mmCIF file with all atom_site columns, C-alpha atoms in Angstrom:
data_model
loop_
_atom_site.group_PDB
_atom_site.id
_atom_site.type_symbol
_atom_site.label_atom_id
_atom_site.label_alt_id
_atom_site.label_comp_id
_atom_site.label_asym_id
_atom_site.label_entity_id
_atom_site.label_seq_id
_atom_site.pdbx_PDB_ins_code
_atom_site.Cartn_x
_atom_site.Cartn_y
_atom_site.Cartn_z
_atom_site.occupancy
_atom_site.B_iso_or_equiv
_atom_site.pdbx_formal_charge
_atom_site.auth_seq_id
_atom_site.auth_comp_id
_atom_site.auth_asym_id
_atom_site.auth_atom_id
_atom_site.pdbx_PDB_model_num
ATOM 1  C CA . ASN A 1 1  ? -14.913 -19.466 2.684   1.00 73.00 ? 239 ASN A CA 1
ATOM 2  C CA . GLN A 1 2  ? -14.577 -16.276 3.633   1.00 81.00 ? 240 GLN A CA 1
ATOM 3  C CA . GLN A 1 3  ? -15.733 -13.169 1.735   1.00 86.00 ? 241 GLN A CA 1
ATOM 4  C CA . VAL A 1 4  ? -14.390 -9.051  2.316   1.00 81.00 ? 242 VAL A CA 1
ATOM 5  C CA . SER A 1 5  ? -17.122 -6.917  2.574   1.00 81.00 ? 243 SER A CA 1
ATOM 6  C CA . SER A 1 6  ? -15.377 -4.012  3.926   1.00 84.00 ? 244 SER A CA 1
ATOM 7  C CA . LEU A 1 7  ? -11.837 -2.360  3.302   1.00 85.00 ? 245 LEU A CA 1
ATOM 8  C CA . LEU A 1 8  ? -10.234 0.692   4.278   1.00 88.00 ? 246 LEU A CA 1
ATOM 9  C CA . VAL A 1 9  ? -7.430  1.924   1.911   1.00 86.00 ? 247 VAL A CA 1
ATOM 10 C CA . GLU A 1 10 ? -5.504  4.801   3.044   1.00 85.00 ? 248 GLU A CA 1
ATOM 11 C CA . GLY A 1 11 ? -2.289  5.274   0.997   1.00 83.00 ? 249 GLY A CA 1
ATOM 12 C CA . GLY A 1 12 ? -1.118  8.251   -1.917  1.00 84.00 ? 250 GLY A CA 1
ATOM 13 C CA . GLY A 1 13 ? -1.722  9.123   -5.197  1.00 85.00 ? 251 GLY A CA 1
ATOM 14 C CA . GLN A 1 14 ? -0.296  5.692   -6.793  1.00 89.00 ? 252 GLN A CA 1
ATOM 15 C CA . VAL A 1 15 ? -2.169  3.407   -4.170  1.00 89.00 ? 253 VAL A CA 1
ATOM 16 C CA . LEU A 1 16 ? -5.487  4.767   -4.614  1.00 86.00 ? 254 LEU A CA 1
ATOM 17 C CA . SER A 1 17 ? -5.605  5.317   -8.284  1.00 88.00 ? 255 SER A CA 1
ATOM 18 C CA . SER A 1 18 ? -4.652  1.646   -8.356  1.00 89.00 ? 256 SER A CA 1
ATOM 19 C CA . PHE A 1 19 ? -7.821  0.326   -6.641  1.00 88.00 ? 257 PHE A CA 1
ATOM 20 C CA . ILE A 1 20 ? -10.114 2.810   -9.086  1.00 86.00 ? 258 ILE A CA 1
ATOM 21 C CA . LYS A 1 21 ? -8.746  1.422   -11.867 1.00 86.00 ? 259 LYS A CA 1
ATOM 22 C CA . GLN A 1 22 ? -9.246  -2.065  -10.668 1.00 87.00 ? 260 GLN A CA 1
ATOM 23 C CA . GLY A 1 23 ? -13.338 -0.784  -9.757  1.00 84.00 ? 261 GLY A CA 1
ATOM 24 C CA . LEU A 1 24 ? -12.602 -1.499  -6.391  1.00 86.00 ? 262 LEU A CA 1
ATOM 25 C CA . VAL A 1 25 ? -13.535 1.692   -4.656  1.00 87.00 ? 263 VAL A CA 1
ATOM 26 C CA . ASP A 1 26 ? -17.207 2.059   -3.911  1.00 87.00 ? 264 ASP A CA 1
ATOM 27 C CA . GLN A 1 27 ? -17.340 4.369   -1.443  1.00 89.00 ? 265 GLN A CA 1
ATOM 28 C CA . TRP A 1 28 ? -14.487 7.427   -0.599  1.00 89.00 ? 266 TRP A CA 1
ATOM 29 C CA . VAL A 1 29 ? -14.248 9.918   1.553   1.00 90.00 ? 267 VAL A CA 1
ATOM 30 C CA . VAL A 1 30 ? -11.823 12.957  1.152   1.00 88.00 ? 268 VAL A CA 1
ATOM 31 C CA . TYR A 1 31 ? -10.887 15.865  3.725   1.00 90.00 ? 269 TYR A CA 1
ATOM 32 C CA . GLN A 1 32 ? -10.134 19.162  2.117   1.00 90.00 ? 270 GLN A CA 1
ATOM 33 C CA . ALA A 1 33 ? -8.774  21.983  4.290   1.00 92.00 ? 271 ALA A CA 1
ATOM 34 C CA . PRO A 1 34 ? -8.522  25.351  3.045   1.00 93.00 ? 272 PRO A CA 1
ATOM 35 C CA . LEU A 1 35 ? -4.809  25.219  1.613   1.00 89.00 ? 273 LEU A CA 1
ATOM 36 C CA . PHE A 1 36 ? -3.960  25.663  -2.131  1.00 84.00 ? 274 PHE A CA 1
ATOM 37 C CA . ILE A 1 37 ? -0.638  24.042  -2.711  1.00 82.00 ? 275 ILE A CA 1
ATOM 38 C CA . GLY A 1 38 ? -0.674  24.456  -6.605  1.00 79.00 ? 276 GLY A CA 1
ATOM 39 C CA . GLY A 1 39 ? 1.260   22.422  -8.872  1.00 76.00 ? 277 GLY A CA 1
ATOM 40 C CA . ASP A 1 40 ? 4.221   21.314  -7.086  1.00 78.00 ? 278 ASP A CA 1
ATOM 41 C CA . GLY A 1 41 ? 1.831   19.181  -4.337  1.00 73.00 ? 279 GLY A CA 1
ATOM 42 C CA . LYS A 1 42 ? 1.196   15.598  -3.500  1.00 75.00 ? 280 LYS A CA 1
ATOM 43 C CA . SER A 1 43 ? -1.726  14.568  -6.313  1.00 77.00 ? 281 SER A CA 1
ATOM 44 C CA . THR A 1 44 ? -4.706  12.854  -3.915  1.00 79.00 ? 282 THR A CA 1
ATOM 45 C CA . ILE A 1 45 ? -4.774  10.526  -7.057  1.00 82.00 ? 283 ILE A CA 1
ATOM 46 C CA . ALA A 1 46 ? -2.389  9.527   -9.851  1.00 83.00 ? 284 ALA A CA 1
ATOM 47 C CA . SER A 1 47 ? -2.901  9.387   -13.849 1.00 85.00 ? 285 SER A CA 1
ATOM 48 C CA . LEU A 1 48 ? -5.734  7.569   -14.366 1.00 85.00 ? 286 LEU A CA 1
ATOM 49 C CA . GLY A 1 49 ? -5.309  7.850   -18.470 1.00 85.00 ? 287 GLY A CA 1
ATOM 50 C CA . VAL A 1 50 ? -7.798  10.288  -18.562 1.00 86.00 ? 288 VAL A CA 1
ATOM 51 C CA . GLU A 1 51 ? -7.698  12.164  -21.655 1.00 89.00 ? 289 GLU A CA 1
ATOM 52 C CA . ASP A 1 52 ? -10.612 14.367  -21.687 1.00 89.00 ? 290 ASP A CA 1
ATOM 53 C CA . LEU A 1 53 ? -14.267 14.602  -19.583 1.00 89.00 ? 291 LEU A CA 1
ATOM 54 C CA . SER A 1 54 ? -15.516 12.102  -21.893 1.00 88.00 ? 292 SER A CA 1
ATOM 55 C CA . GLN A 1 55 ? -13.525 9.111   -20.139 1.00 84.00 ? 293 GLN A CA 1
ATOM 56 C CA . ALA A 1 56 ? -13.940 10.602  -16.654 1.00 83.00 ? 294 ALA A CA 1
ATOM 57 C CA . LEU A 1 57 ? -14.859 7.979   -14.228 1.00 83.00 ? 295 LEU A CA 1
ATOM 58 C CA . GLU A 1 58 ? -18.383 9.598   -12.403 1.00 84.00 ? 296 GLU A CA 1
ATOM 59 C CA . SER A 1 59 ? -19.241 9.295   -8.931  1.00 87.00 ? 297 SER A CA 1
ATOM 60 C CA . ARG A 1 60 ? -21.844 10.903  -6.211  1.00 89.00 ? 298 ARG A CA 1
ATOM 61 C CA . ILE A 1 61 ? -21.308 12.700  -3.666  1.00 91.00 ? 299 ILE A CA 1
ATOM 62 C CA . TYR A 1 62 ? -23.743 12.012  -0.835  1.00 90.00 ? 300 TYR A CA 1
ATOM 63 C CA . LYS A 1 63 ? -22.510 13.935  2.544   1.00 94.00 ? 301 LYS A CA 1
ATOM 64 C CA . VAL A 1 64 ? -20.560 16.904  3.474   1.00 96.00 ? 302 VAL A CA 1
ATOM 65 C CA . ASP A 1 65 ? -19.950 17.609  7.070   1.00 97.00 ? 303 ASP A CA 1
ATOM 66 C CA . ARG A 1 66 ? -18.107 20.803  8.210   1.00 97.00 ? 304 ARG A CA 1
ATOM 67 C CA . LEU A 1 67 ? -15.395 20.039  10.627  1.00 97.00 ? 305 LEU A CA 1
ATOM 68 C CA . GLY A 1 68 ? -13.442 23.439  11.720  1.00 97.00 ? 306 GLY A CA 1
ATOM 69 C CA . GLN A 1 69 ? -12.490 25.372  8.824   1.00 97.00 ? 307 GLN A CA 1
ATOM 70 C CA . ASP A 1 70 ? -12.096 21.472  7.043   1.00 97.00 ? 308 ASP A CA 1
ATOM 71 C CA . LEU A 1 71 ? -14.437 19.871  4.793   1.00 96.00 ? 309 LEU A CA 1
ATOM 72 C CA . ARG A 1 72 ? -15.150 15.848  5.012   1.00 95.00 ? 310 ARG A CA 1
ATOM 73 C CA . ILE A 1 73 ? -16.832 14.944  1.801   1.00 93.00 ? 311 ILE A CA 1
ATOM 74 C CA . GLN A 1 74 ? -17.910 11.210  1.054   1.00 93.00 ? 312 GLN A CA 1
ATOM 75 C CA . GLY A 1 75 ? -19.448 9.442   -2.078  1.00 92.00 ? 313 GLY A CA 1
ATOM 76 C CA . GLY A 1 76 ? -18.843 7.014   -3.821  1.00 89.00 ? 314 GLY A CA 1
ATOM 77 C CA . LYS A 1 77 ? -19.882 4.793   -6.860  1.00 79.00 ? 315 LYS A CA 1
ATOM 78 C CA . ASN A 1 78 ? -23.857 3.671   -6.415  1.00 63.00 ? 316 ASN A CA 1
ATOM 79 C CA . CYS A 1 79 ? -24.822 5.691   -3.823  1.00 54.00 ? 317 CYS A CA 1
ATOM 80 C CA . LEU A 1 80 ? -28.687 6.140   -2.588  1.00 50.00 ? 318 LEU A CA 1
ATOM 81 C CA . LEU A 1 81 ? -28.359 9.510   -1.166  1.00 47.00 ? 319 LEU A CA 1
ATOM 82 C CA . GLU A 1 82 ? -27.428 12.400  -2.571  1.00 44.00 ? 320 GLU A CA 1
ATOM 83 C CA . LEU A 1 83 ? -26.921 15.981  -2.003  1.00 44.00 ? 321 LEU A CA 1
#
Protein backbone atom coordinates (compact mmCIF):
# COMPACT_ATOMS: atom_id res chain seq x y z
CA ASN A 1 0.00 0.00 0.00
CA GLN A 2 1.72 3.18 -1.21
CA GLN A 3 0.67 6.76 -0.54
CA VAL A 4 1.70 10.01 -2.19
CA SER A 5 3.27 12.34 0.37
CA SER A 6 4.47 15.05 -2.03
CA LEU A 7 3.53 16.10 -5.55
CA LEU A 8 4.82 19.01 -7.64
CA VAL A 9 2.18 20.42 -10.00
CA GLU A 10 3.28 22.76 -12.76
CA GLY A 11 0.61 23.90 -15.13
CA GLY A 12 -1.56 26.65 -16.41
CA GLY A 13 -4.50 28.32 -14.75
CA GLN A 14 -6.94 25.48 -15.46
CA VAL A 15 -4.69 22.79 -13.96
CA LEU A 16 -3.89 24.85 -10.87
CA SER A 17 -7.50 25.85 -10.21
CA SER A 18 -8.68 22.24 -10.51
CA PHE A 19 -6.23 21.17 -7.76
CA ILE A 20 -7.27 24.12 -5.57
CA LYS A 21 -11.01 23.41 -6.02
CA GLN A 22 -10.48 19.80 -4.93
CA GLY A 23 -8.61 20.89 -1.79
CA LEU A 24 -5.38 19.24 -2.94
CA VAL A 25 -3.05 22.23 -2.44
CA ASP A 26 -1.32 22.37 0.94
CA GLN A 27 1.70 24.49 -0.04
CA TRP A 28 2.42 26.75 -2.98
CA VAL A 29 5.26 28.78 -4.51
CA VAL A 30 4.69 31.81 -6.76
CA TYR A 31 7.40 33.59 -8.72
CA GLN A 32 6.60 37.26 -9.40
CA ALA A 33 8.51 39.33 -11.94
CA PRO A 34 8.19 43.13 -12.00
CA LEU A 35 6.11 43.02 -15.20
CA PHE A 36 2.53 44.17 -15.77
CA ILE A 37 0.56 42.49 -18.55
CA GLY A 38 -3.00 43.60 -17.81
CA GLY A 39 -6.36 41.99 -18.48
CA ASP A 40 -5.29 40.32 -21.72
CA GLY A 41 -2.43 38.41 -20.05
CA LYS A 42 -2.48 34.78 -18.97
CA SER A 43 -4.22 34.15 -15.66
CA THR A 44 -2.24 32.32 -12.98
CA ILE A 45 -5.38 30.64 -11.65
CA ALA A 46 -8.62 30.09 -13.58
CA SER A 47 -11.97 30.89 -12.00
CA LEU A 48 -12.62 29.37 -8.59
CA GLY A 49 -16.24 30.52 -8.54
CA VAL A 50 -15.53 33.21 -5.95
CA GLU A 51 -18.01 36.06 -6.31
CA ASP A 52 -17.03 38.15 -3.28
CA LEU A 53 -14.23 38.21 -0.68
CA SER A 54 -16.26 36.24 1.89
CA GLN A 55 -15.94 33.20 -0.42
CA ALA A 56 -12.19 33.57 -0.96
CA LEU A 57 -9.99 30.62 -0.05
CA GLU A 58 -7.58 31.57 2.74
CA SER A 59 -3.87 30.88 2.77
CA ARG A 60 -0.79 32.16 4.60
CA ILE A 61 2.52 33.49 3.33
CA TYR A 62 5.47 32.05 5.23
CA LYS A 63 8.50 33.06 3.18
CA VAL A 64 9.48 35.70 0.61
CA ASP A 65 12.85 35.67 -1.15
CA ARG A 66 14.26 38.17 -3.60
CA LEU A 67 15.86 36.60 -6.68
CA GLY A 68 17.41 39.52 -8.53
CA GLN A 69 14.42 41.69 -9.44
CA ASP A 70 11.96 38.78 -9.01
CA LEU A 71 10.22 37.51 -5.87
CA ARG A 72 9.66 33.92 -4.76
CA ILE A 73 6.64 33.80 -2.43
CA GLN A 74 5.90 30.61 -0.48
CA GLY A 75 2.76 29.85 1.43
CA GLY A 76 0.15 27.28 2.28
CA LYS A 77 -3.07 26.43 4.09
CA ASN A 78 -1.69 25.35 7.44
CA CYS A 79 1.64 27.15 7.75
CA LEU A 80 3.13 27.26 11.21
CA LEU A 81 5.67 29.94 10.32
CA GLU A 82 4.40 33.27 9.02
CA LEU A 83 6.12 36.53 8.14
